[in-house]
PDB file of C-alpha atoms and ligand atoms in Angstrom:
ATOM      1  CA  MET B   1     -10.139 -17.295  12.595  1.00  0.00           C
ATOM      2  CA  LEU B   2     -11.946 -14.336  11.069  1.00  0.00           C
ATOM      3  CA  LEU B   3      -8.729 -13.037   9.485  1.00  0.00           C
ATOM      4  CA  GLU B   4      -5.832 -15.406   8.986  1.00  0.00           C
ATOM      5  CA  VAL B   5      -2.306 -14.877   7.697  1.00  0.00           C
ATOM      6  CA  LYS B   6      -0.611 -18.077   6.590  1.00  0.00           C
ATOM      7  CA  ASP B   7       3.123 -18.503   5.994  1.00  0.00           C
ATOM      8  CA  LEU B   8       3.543 -15.059   4.474  1.00  0.00           C
ATOM      9  CA  HIS B   9       6.774 -14.206   2.671  1.00  0.00           C
ATOM     10  CA  VAL B  10       7.437 -10.624   1.581  1.00  0.00           C
ATOM     11  CA  SER B  11      10.570  -9.029   0.116  1.00  0.00           C
ATOM     12  CA  TYR B  12      11.575  -5.496  -0.784  1.00  0.00           C
ATOM     13  CA  GLY B  13      14.058  -6.289  -3.525  1.00  0.00           C
ATOM     14  CA  ALA B  14      16.864  -8.168  -1.806  1.00  0.00           C
ATOM     15  CA  ILE B  15      15.528  -7.431   1.703  1.00  0.00           C
ATOM     16  CA  ARG B  16      13.454 -10.266   3.095  1.00  0.00           C
ATOM     17  CA  ALA B  17      10.955  -8.485   5.335  1.00  0.00           C
ATOM     18  CA  LEU B  18       8.668 -11.435   6.203  1.00  0.00           C
ATOM     19  CA  LYS B  19       9.944 -15.001   6.340  1.00  0.00           C
ATOM     20  CA  GLY B  20       6.861 -17.120   6.826  1.00  0.00           C
ATOM     21  CA  VAL B  21       4.634 -15.120   9.171  1.00  0.00           C
ATOM     22  CA  SER B  22       1.447 -16.813  10.369  1.00  0.00           C
ATOM     23  CA  CYS B  23      -1.030 -15.121  12.660  1.00  0.00           C
ATOM     24  CA  GLY B  24      -4.722 -14.490  12.969  1.00  0.00           C
ATOM     25  CA  VAL B  25      -7.592 -12.688  14.630  1.00  0.00           C
ATOM     26  CA  LYS B  26     -10.842 -14.215  15.832  1.00  0.00           C
ATOM     27  CA  GLU B  27     -14.069 -12.286  15.718  1.00  0.00           C
ATOM     28  CA  GLY B  28     -14.337  -9.765  18.555  1.00  0.00           C
ATOM     29  CA  GLU B  29     -10.699  -9.957  19.617  1.00  0.00           C
ATOM     30  CA  ILE B  30      -7.996  -7.357  20.028  1.00  0.00           C
ATOM     31  CA  VAL B  31      -4.762  -9.004  18.872  1.00  0.00           C
ATOM     32  CA  ALA B  32      -1.400  -7.255  19.128  1.00  0.00           C
ATOM     33  CA  LEU B  33       1.678  -7.635  16.950  1.00  0.00           C
ATOM     34  CA  ILE B  34       4.666  -6.435  18.921  1.00  0.00           C
ATOM     35  CA  GLY B  35       8.359  -6.305  18.112  1.00  0.00           C
ATOM     36  CA  ALA B  36      11.285  -3.980  17.569  1.00  0.00           C
ATOM     37  CA  ASN B  37      11.817  -1.532  14.734  1.00  0.00           C
ATOM     38  CA  GLY B  38      12.072  -3.354  11.432  1.00  0.00           C
ATOM     39  CA  ALA B  39      10.613  -6.643  12.700  1.00  0.00           C
ATOM     40  CA  GLY B  40       7.981  -6.655   9.952  1.00  0.00           C
ATOM     41  CA  LYS B  41       4.875  -5.421  11.754  1.00  0.00           C
ATOM     42  CA  THR B  42       3.966  -2.672   9.303  1.00  0.00           C
ATOM     43  CA  THR B  43       4.747  -4.948   6.356  1.00  0.00           C
ATOM     44  CA  THR B  44       2.287  -7.519   7.724  1.00  0.00           C
ATOM     45  CA  LEU B  45      -0.509  -4.934   7.982  1.00  0.00           C
ATOM     46  CA  ARG B  46       0.181  -3.424   4.581  1.00  0.00           C
ATOM     47  CA  THR B  47       0.156  -6.855   2.982  1.00  0.00           C
ATOM     48  CA  ILE B  48      -3.222  -7.624   4.574  1.00  0.00           C
ATOM     49  CA  SER B  49      -4.521  -4.307   3.176  1.00  0.00           C
ATOM     50  CA  GLY B  50      -3.349  -5.262  -0.316  1.00  0.00           C
ATOM     51  CA  LEU B  51      -0.771  -2.465  -0.528  1.00  0.00           C
ATOM     52  CA  ILE B  52       2.107  -4.939  -0.790  1.00  0.00           C
ATOM     53  CA  ARG B  53       2.054  -8.179  -2.775  1.00  0.00           C
ATOM     54  CA  PRO B  54       3.591 -11.196  -1.035  1.00  0.00           C
ATOM     55  CA  ILE B  55       5.961 -13.641  -2.724  1.00  0.00           C
ATOM     56  CA  SER B  56       4.047 -16.529  -1.202  1.00  0.00           C
ATOM     57  CA  GLY B  57       1.594 -17.422   1.521  1.00  0.00           C
ATOM     58  CA  ASP B  58      -2.072 -16.620   1.909  1.00  0.00           C
ATOM     59  CA  ILE B  59      -4.355 -14.206   3.742  1.00  0.00           C
ATOM     60  CA  THR B  60      -7.938 -15.270   4.262  1.00  0.00           C
ATOM     61  CA  TYR B  61     -10.907 -13.332   5.562  1.00  0.00           C
ATOM     62  CA  LYS B  62     -14.043 -15.299   6.410  1.00  0.00           C
ATOM     63  CA  GLY B  63     -12.333 -18.176   4.618  1.00  0.00           C
ATOM     64  CA  LYS B  64     -11.863 -16.244   1.365  1.00  0.00           C
ATOM     65  CA  SER B  65      -8.413 -15.352   0.020  1.00  0.00           C
ATOM     66  CA  LEU B  66      -7.588 -11.624  -0.147  1.00  0.00           C
ATOM     67  CA  ILE B  67      -4.297 -12.146  -1.942  1.00  0.00           C
ATOM     68  CA  LYS B  68      -5.393 -11.107  -5.416  1.00  0.00           C
ATOM     69  CA  MET B  69      -7.789  -8.330  -4.373  1.00  0.00           C
ATOM     70  CA  PRO B  70      -6.958  -4.642  -4.873  1.00  0.00           C
ATOM     71  CA  PRO B  71      -6.930  -2.494  -1.701  1.00  0.00           C
ATOM     72  CA  HIS B  72     -10.330  -0.859  -2.285  1.00  0.00           C
ATOM     73  CA  GLN B  73     -11.961  -4.262  -2.605  1.00  0.00           C
ATOM     74  CA  ILE B  74     -10.352  -5.360   0.658  1.00  0.00           C
ATOM     75  CA  VAL B  75     -11.811  -2.244   2.315  1.00  0.00           C
ATOM     76  CA  SER B  76     -15.230  -3.088   0.948  1.00  0.00           C
ATOM     77  CA  GLN B  77     -14.928  -6.609   2.386  1.00  0.00           C
ATOM     78  CA  GLY B  78     -14.776  -4.949   5.823  1.00  0.00           C
ATOM     79  CA  ILE B  79     -11.075  -4.448   6.546  1.00  0.00           C
ATOM     80  CA  SER B  80      -9.821  -0.920   7.115  1.00  0.00           C
ATOM     81  CA  GLN B  81      -6.378   0.334   8.100  1.00  0.00           C
ATOM     82  CA  VAL B  82      -5.366   3.239  10.314  1.00  0.00           C
ATOM     83  CA  PRO B  83      -1.888   3.873   8.893  1.00  0.00           C
ATOM     84  CA  GLU B  84       1.337   4.563  10.742  1.00  0.00           C
ATOM     85  CA  GLY B  85       1.887   8.306  11.149  1.00  0.00           C
ATOM     86  CA  ARG B  86      -1.902   8.885  10.687  1.00  0.00           C
ATOM     87  CA  ARG B  87      -1.650  10.078   7.055  1.00  0.00           C
ATOM     88  CA  VAL B  88      -4.651  12.347   7.261  1.00  0.00           C
ATOM     89  CA  PHE B  89      -5.348  14.580   4.271  1.00  0.00           C
ATOM     90  CA  THR B  90      -3.697  17.692   5.700  1.00  0.00           C
ATOM     91  CA  ARG B  91      -5.178  20.188   3.226  1.00  0.00           C
ATOM     92  CA  MET B  92      -8.718  18.952   3.735  1.00  0.00           C
ATOM     93  CA  THR B  93     -10.975  19.773   6.651  1.00  0.00           C
ATOM     94  CA  VAL B  94     -11.759  17.317   9.407  1.00  0.00           C
ATOM     95  CA  LEU B  95     -15.232  16.781   7.944  1.00  0.00           C
ATOM     96  CA  GLU B  96     -13.849  16.193   4.430  1.00  0.00           C
ATOM     97  CA  ASN B  97     -11.397  13.615   5.817  1.00  0.00           C
ATOM     98  CA  LEU B  98     -14.288  11.711   7.380  1.00  0.00           C
ATOM     99  CA  GLU B  99     -16.265  11.876   4.132  1.00  0.00           C
ATOM    100  CA  MET B 100     -13.232  10.449   2.304  1.00  0.00           C
ATOM    101  CA  GLY B 101     -13.315   7.491   4.697  1.00  0.00           C
ATOM    102  CA  ALA B 102     -16.780   6.657   3.362  1.00  0.00           C
ATOM    103  CA  TYR B 103     -15.832   6.840  -0.321  1.00  0.00           C
ATOM    104  CA  ILE B 104     -16.627   3.189  -0.981  1.00  0.00           C
ATOM    105  CA  ARG B 105     -20.164   3.552   0.384  1.00  0.00           C
ATOM    106  CA  ASN B 106     -23.316   4.219  -1.609  1.00  0.00           C
ATOM    107  CA  ASP B 107     -25.624   4.828   1.358  1.00  0.00           C
ATOM    108  CA  LYS B 108     -25.038   8.575   1.619  1.00  0.00           C
ATOM    109  CA  ALA B 109     -27.837   9.135   4.163  1.00  0.00           C
ATOM    110  CA  ASN B 110     -26.249   6.691   6.584  1.00  0.00           C
ATOM    111  CA  VAL B 111     -22.855   8.312   6.054  1.00  0.00           C
ATOM    112  CA  LYS B 112     -24.224  11.484   7.692  1.00  0.00           C
ATOM    113  CA  ALA B 113     -25.450   9.451  10.663  1.00  0.00           C
ATOM    114  CA  ASP B 114     -22.045   7.769  10.970  1.00  0.00           C
ATOM    115  CA  ILE B 115     -20.241  11.117  10.936  1.00  0.00           C
ATOM    116  CA  LYS B 116     -22.450  12.038  13.914  1.00  0.00           C
ATOM    117  CA  LYS B 117     -21.380   8.807  15.626  1.00  0.00           C
ATOM    118  CA  VAL B 118     -17.699   9.615  15.046  1.00  0.00           C
ATOM    119  CA  PHE B 119     -18.263  13.092  16.521  1.00  0.00           C
ATOM    120  CA  ALA B 120     -19.977  11.520  19.525  1.00  0.00           C
ATOM    121  CA  ARG B 121     -16.918   9.317  20.085  1.00  0.00           C
ATOM    122  CA  PHE B 122     -14.433  12.119  19.396  1.00  0.00           C
ATOM    123  CA  PRO B 123     -16.037  15.408  20.529  1.00  0.00           C
ATOM    124  CA  ARG B 124     -12.798  17.279  19.780  1.00  0.00           C
ATOM    125  CA  LEU B 125     -13.188  16.442  16.100  1.00  0.00           C
ATOM    126  CA  GLU B 126     -16.649  17.985  16.040  1.00  0.00           C
ATOM    127  CA  GLU B 127     -15.311  21.198  17.606  1.00  0.00           C
ATOM    128  CA  ARG B 128     -12.714  21.281  14.825  1.00  0.00           C
ATOM    129  CA  LYS B 129     -14.765  19.949  11.924  1.00  0.00           C
ATOM    130  CA  ALA B 130     -14.150  22.944   9.653  1.00  0.00           C
ATOM    131  CA  GLN B 131     -10.433  23.136  10.491  1.00  0.00           C
ATOM    132  CA  LEU B 132      -7.760  21.855   8.080  1.00  0.00           C
ATOM    133  CA  ALA B 133      -6.516  18.486   9.292  1.00  0.00           C
ATOM    134  CA  GLY B 134      -2.884  19.612   8.980  1.00  0.00           C
ATOM    135  CA  THR B 135      -3.446  22.127  11.785  1.00  0.00           C
ATOM    136  CA  LEU B 136      -4.565  19.486  14.312  1.00  0.00           C
ATOM    137  CA  SER B 137      -2.321  18.200  17.104  1.00  0.00           C
ATOM    138  CA  GLY B 138      -0.796  14.713  16.844  1.00  0.00           C
ATOM    139  CA  GLY B 139      -3.413  13.216  19.154  1.00  0.00           C
ATOM    140  CA  GLU B 140      -6.251  14.860  17.239  1.00  0.00           C
ATOM    141  CA  GLN B 141      -4.822  13.590  13.943  1.00  0.00           C
ATOM    142  CA  GLN B 142      -4.721  10.072  15.407  1.00  0.00           C
ATOM    143  CA  MET B 143      -8.383  10.445  16.384  1.00  0.00           C
ATOM    144  CA  LEU B 144      -9.193  11.679  12.892  1.00  0.00           C
ATOM    145  CA  ALA B 145      -7.361   8.749  11.283  1.00  0.00           C
ATOM    146  CA  MET B 146      -9.358   6.382  13.500  1.00  0.00           C
ATOM    147  CA  GLY B 147     -12.631   8.176  12.737  1.00  0.00           C
ATOM    148  CA  ARG B 148     -11.871   8.113   9.016  1.00  0.00           C
ATOM    149  CA  ALA B 149     -11.214   4.356   9.121  1.00  0.00           C
ATOM    150  CA  LEU B 150     -14.463   3.792  11.040  1.00  0.00           C
ATOM    151  CA  MET B 151     -16.382   5.592   8.260  1.00  0.00           C
ATOM    152  CA  SER B 152     -16.005   2.506   6.040  1.00  0.00           C
ATOM    153  CA  GLN B 153     -17.938   0.526   8.711  1.00  0.00           C
ATOM    154  CA  PRO B 154     -15.136  -2.006   9.119  1.00  0.00           C
ATOM    155  CA  THR B 155     -15.530  -5.422  10.703  1.00  0.00           C
ATOM    156  CA  VAL B 156     -11.765  -5.505  11.250  1.00  0.00           C
ATOM    157  CA  LEU B 157      -9.648  -2.467  12.028  1.00  0.00           C
ATOM    158  CA  LEU B 158      -5.897  -2.707  11.388  1.00  0.00           C
ATOM    159  CA  MET B 159      -4.077  -0.159  13.524  1.00  0.00           C
ATOM    160  CA  ASP B 160      -0.426   0.730  12.959  1.00  0.00           C
ATOM    161  CA  GLU B 161       1.368   2.324  15.932  1.00  0.00           C
ATOM    162  CA  PRO B 162      -1.482   4.462  17.276  1.00  0.00           C
ATOM    163  CA  SER B 163       0.686   5.626  20.189  1.00  0.00           C
ATOM    164  CA  MET B 164       3.551   6.906  18.035  1.00  0.00           C
ATOM    165  CA  GLY B 165       4.711  10.372  19.017  1.00  0.00           C
ATOM    166  CA  LEU B 166       1.948  10.963  21.552  1.00  0.00           C
ATOM    167  CA  ALA B 167       2.338  12.193  25.133  1.00  0.00           C
ATOM    168  CA  PRO B 168       1.675   9.481  27.759  1.00  0.00           C
ATOM    169  CA  MET B 169      -1.680  10.933  28.778  1.00  0.00           C
ATOM    170  CA  LEU B 170      -2.899  10.922  25.188  1.00  0.00           C
ATOM    171  CA  VAL B 171      -1.648   7.374  24.717  1.00  0.00           C
ATOM    172  CA  GLN B 172      -3.925   6.335  27.604  1.00  0.00           C
ATOM    173  CA  GLU B 173      -6.843   8.151  25.980  1.00  0.00           C
ATOM    174  CA  ILE B 174      -6.262   6.619  22.536  1.00  0.00           C
ATOM    175  CA  PHE B 175      -5.996   3.121  24.017  1.00  0.00           C
ATOM    176  CA  SER B 176      -9.199   3.479  25.989  1.00  0.00           C
ATOM    177  CA  ILE B 177     -10.948   4.588  22.778  1.00  0.00           C
ATOM    178  CA  ILE B 178      -9.522   1.522  20.974  1.00  0.00           C
ATOM    179  CA  LYS B 179     -11.018  -0.626  23.726  1.00  0.00           C
ATOM    180  CA  GLU B 180     -14.389   1.089  23.358  1.00  0.00           C
ATOM    181  CA  ILE B 181     -14.369   0.606  19.574  1.00  0.00           C
ATOM    182  CA  ASN B 182     -13.671  -3.084  20.164  1.00  0.00           C
ATOM    183  CA  GLN B 183     -16.429  -3.371  22.773  1.00  0.00           C
ATOM    184  CA  ALA B 184     -18.839  -1.814  20.283  1.00  0.00           C
ATOM    185  CA  GLY B 185     -18.157  -4.798  18.000  1.00  0.00           C
ATOM    186  CA  THR B 186     -15.074  -4.104  15.860  1.00  0.00           C
ATOM    187  CA  THR B 187     -12.318  -6.720  15.748  1.00  0.00           C
ATOM    188  CA  ILE B 188      -8.840  -5.170  16.024  1.00  0.00           C
ATOM    189  CA  LEU B 189      -5.346  -6.117  14.881  1.00  0.00           C
ATOM    190  CA  LEU B 190      -2.956  -3.719  16.562  1.00  0.00           C
ATOM    191  CA  VAL B 191       0.699  -3.118  15.706  1.00  0.00           C
ATOM    192  CA  GLU B 192       2.608  -1.433  18.509  1.00  0.00           C
ATOM    193  CA  GLN B 193       6.114  -0.683  19.693  1.00  0.00           C
ATOM    194  CA  ASN B 194       4.573   0.230  23.038  1.00  0.00           C
ATOM    195  CA  ALA B 195       4.333  -3.412  24.077  1.00  0.00           C
ATOM    196  CA  HIS B 196       3.219  -2.509  27.568  1.00  0.00           C
ATOM    197  CA  MET B 197       0.057  -0.719  26.374  1.00  0.00           C
ATOM    198  CA  ALA B 198      -0.617  -3.229  23.599  1.00  0.00           C
ATOM    199  CA  LEU B 199      -0.447  -6.236  25.947  1.00  0.00           C
ATOM    200  CA  SER B 200      -2.683  -4.451  28.445  1.00  0.00           C
ATOM    201  CA  ILE B 201      -5.630  -4.228  26.017  1.00  0.00           C
ATOM    202  CA  ALA B 202      -5.079  -7.269  23.760  1.00  0.00           C
ATOM    203  CA  SER B 203      -6.421 -10.728  24.439  1.00  0.00           C
ATOM    204  CA  ARG B 204      -3.666 -12.406  22.412  1.00  0.00           C
ATOM    205  CA  ALA B 205      -0.385 -11.274  20.912  1.00  0.00           C
ATOM    206  CA  TYR B 206       2.389 -12.284  18.536  1.00  0.00           C
ATOM    207  CA  VAL B 207       6.016 -11.247  18.939  1.00  0.00           C
ATOM    208  CA  LEU B 208       7.827 -10.571  15.656  1.00  0.00           C
ATOM    209  CA  GLU B 209      11.596 -10.592  15.253  1.00  0.00           C
ATOM    210  CA  THR B 210      13.314 -10.000  11.897  1.00  0.00           C
ATOM    211  CA  GLY B 211      10.354 -11.194   9.861  1.00  0.00           C
ATOM    212  CA  GLU B 212       9.372 -14.184  11.964  1.00  0.00           C
ATOM    213  CA  VAL B 213       6.908 -14.893  14.758  1.00  0.00           C
ATOM    214  CA  VAL B 214       9.070 -15.957  17.684  1.00  0.00           C
ATOM    215  CA  LEU B 215       6.408 -16.073  20.398  1.00  0.00           C
ATOM    216  CA  ALA B 216       2.621 -16.144  20.497  1.00  0.00           C
ATOM    217  CA  GLY B 217       0.018 -16.564  23.177  1.00  0.00           C
ATOM    218  CA  GLN B 218      -2.355 -14.915  25.607  1.00  0.00           C
ATOM    219  CA  ALA B 219      -1.350 -11.280  26.127  1.00  0.00           C
ATOM    220  CA  SER B 220      -1.419 -11.711  29.911  1.00  0.00           C
ATOM    221  CA  ASP B 221       0.997 -14.674  29.681  1.00  0.00           C
ATOM    222  CA  LEU B 222       3.347 -12.824  27.331  1.00  0.00           C
ATOM    223  CA  ALA B 223       3.392  -9.843  29.700  1.00  0.00           C
ATOM    224  CA  LYS B 224       4.741 -12.213  32.393  1.00  0.00           C
ATOM    225  CA  ASP B 225       7.282 -13.906  30.099  1.00  0.00           C
ATOM    226  CA  PRO B 226      10.835 -13.043  31.230  1.00  0.00           C
ATOM    227  CA  GLU B 227      12.138 -12.828  27.634  1.00  0.00           C
ATOM    228  CA  VAL B 228       9.334 -10.446  26.638  1.00  0.00           C
ATOM    229  CA  GLN B 229       9.850  -8.398  29.795  1.00  0.00           C
ATOM    230  CA  LYS B 230      13.548  -8.071  29.110  1.00  0.00           C
ATOM    231  CA  ALA B 231      13.310  -7.312  25.394  1.00  0.00           C
ATOM    232  CA  TYR B 232      10.102  -5.297  25.118  1.00  0.00           C
ATOM    233  CA  LEU B 233       8.866  -4.153  28.512  1.00  0.00           C
ATOM    234  CA  GLY B 234      12.081  -2.622  29.801  1.00  0.00           C
ATOM    235  CA  GLU B 235      12.031  -4.701  32.968  1.00  0.00           C
TER     236      GLU B 235
HETATM  237  P1  LIG K   1       8.627  -0.080  12.224  1.00  0.00           P
HETATM  238  O1  LIG K   1       8.118  -0.062  13.598  1.00  0.00           O
HETATM  239  O2  LIG K   1       9.929   0.628  12.056  1.00  0.00           O
HETATM  240  O3  LIG K   1       7.633   0.290  11.186  1.00  0.00           O
HETATM  241  P2  LIG K   1       8.167  -2.801  11.509  1.00  0.00           P
HETATM  242  O4  LIG K   1       8.231  -3.911  12.500  1.00  0.00           O
HETATM  243  O5  LIG K   1       6.831  -2.317  11.161  1.00  0.00           O
HETATM  244  O6  LIG K   1       9.040  -1.606  11.999  1.00  0.00           O
HETATM  245  P3  LIG K   1       8.646  -3.037   8.724  1.00  0.00           P
HETATM  246  O7  LIG K   1       8.463  -1.576   8.514  1.00  0.00           O
HETATM  247  O8  LIG K   1       7.585  -3.941   8.308  1.00  0.00           O
HETATM  248  O9  LIG K   1       8.952  -3.307  10.253  1.00  0.00           O
HETATM  249  O10 LIG K   1      10.018  -3.464   8.070  1.00  0.00           O
HETATM  250  C1  LIG K   1      10.481  -4.812   7.907  1.00  0.00           C
HETATM  251  C2  LIG K   1      11.801  -4.830   7.144  1.00  0.00           C
HETATM  252  O11 LIG K   1      11.585  -4.396   5.795  1.00  0.00           O
HETATM  253  C3  LIG K   1      12.879  -3.925   7.690  1.00  0.00           C
HETATM  254  O12 LIG K   1      14.117  -4.559   7.494  1.00  0.00           O
HETATM  255  C4  LIG K   1      12.775  -2.672   6.845  1.00  0.00           C
HETATM  256  O13 LIG K   1      14.001  -2.006   6.771  1.00  0.00           O
HETATM  257  C5  LIG K   1      12.378  -3.254   5.499  1.00  0.00           C
HETATM  258  N1  LIG K   1      11.530  -2.323   4.707  1.00  0.00           N
HETATM  259  C6  LIG K   1      10.337  -1.808   5.065  1.00  0.00           C
HETATM  260  N2  LIG K   1       9.814  -1.029   4.106  1.00  0.00           N
HETATM  261  C7  LIG K   1      10.717  -1.056   3.085  1.00  0.00           C
HETATM  262  C8  LIG K   1      10.774  -0.457   1.784  1.00  0.00           C
HETATM  263  N3  LIG K   1       9.775   0.314   1.338  1.00  0.00           N
HETATM  264  N4  LIG K   1      11.856  -0.713   1.019  1.00  0.00           N
HETATM  265  C9  LIG K   1      12.866  -1.496   1.469  1.00  0.00           C
HETATM  266  N5  LIG K   1      12.875  -2.090   2.671  1.00  0.00           N
HETATM  267  C10 LIG K   1      11.830  -1.871   3.477  1.00  0.00           C
END
């Protein structure tokens, strides 16, 4: 595994959010974490990013433990998160948001070239580069959050609910961009309530229920599983 979560326990005070979660992503994969509201998906991602400290368990990246690293150091190892609800800097322009995504980098000349690459992938962001991010539509903000995360040149992208609040057509567009980003070489761990979309692009998936992994396997097998269909695919 490139990124591996081992027996992770996390609590918020008396609330036990993760009760021994283990999962992982191999290089080049798209792996999905699916599950209902409150299952612990976001907590898993935020713990990988170093934003939450676990009670016990380990997270390794290329065999090295991330557990004691601060978030910025985890980003500089090559792991970047696209947060739930986008969290773009609303009072900054699109261009400034992208520059913020590169804050850990010293190679300023290459940053310019990478901004061009983001604009090539998301032409709508280039058209709006001088606009304040808070004035963008939900879909455009999702694109900006993805572009900003890509500016740290991540090896692994952690994506939290990219489809949230988007119209179905935009969801299709965002998911095809996620696939393209993966095909260009970025490994992806994707958290989604839209299990249908997530299983359609992932190679493997884990199903979380109340802080535990209850099912894991090939995404195509899980999509055919009667329990998964009943609970998460509305079939
Ligand atoms: P969602 O899709 O709603 O984000 P999730 O699967 O990502 O759901 P988490 O957000 O990780 O689930 O939540 C796991 C559990 O931890 C839930 O019981 C939730 O209520 C609780 N929880 C999450 N964040 C906090 C917090 N900051 N303080 C207290 N409890 C929290």
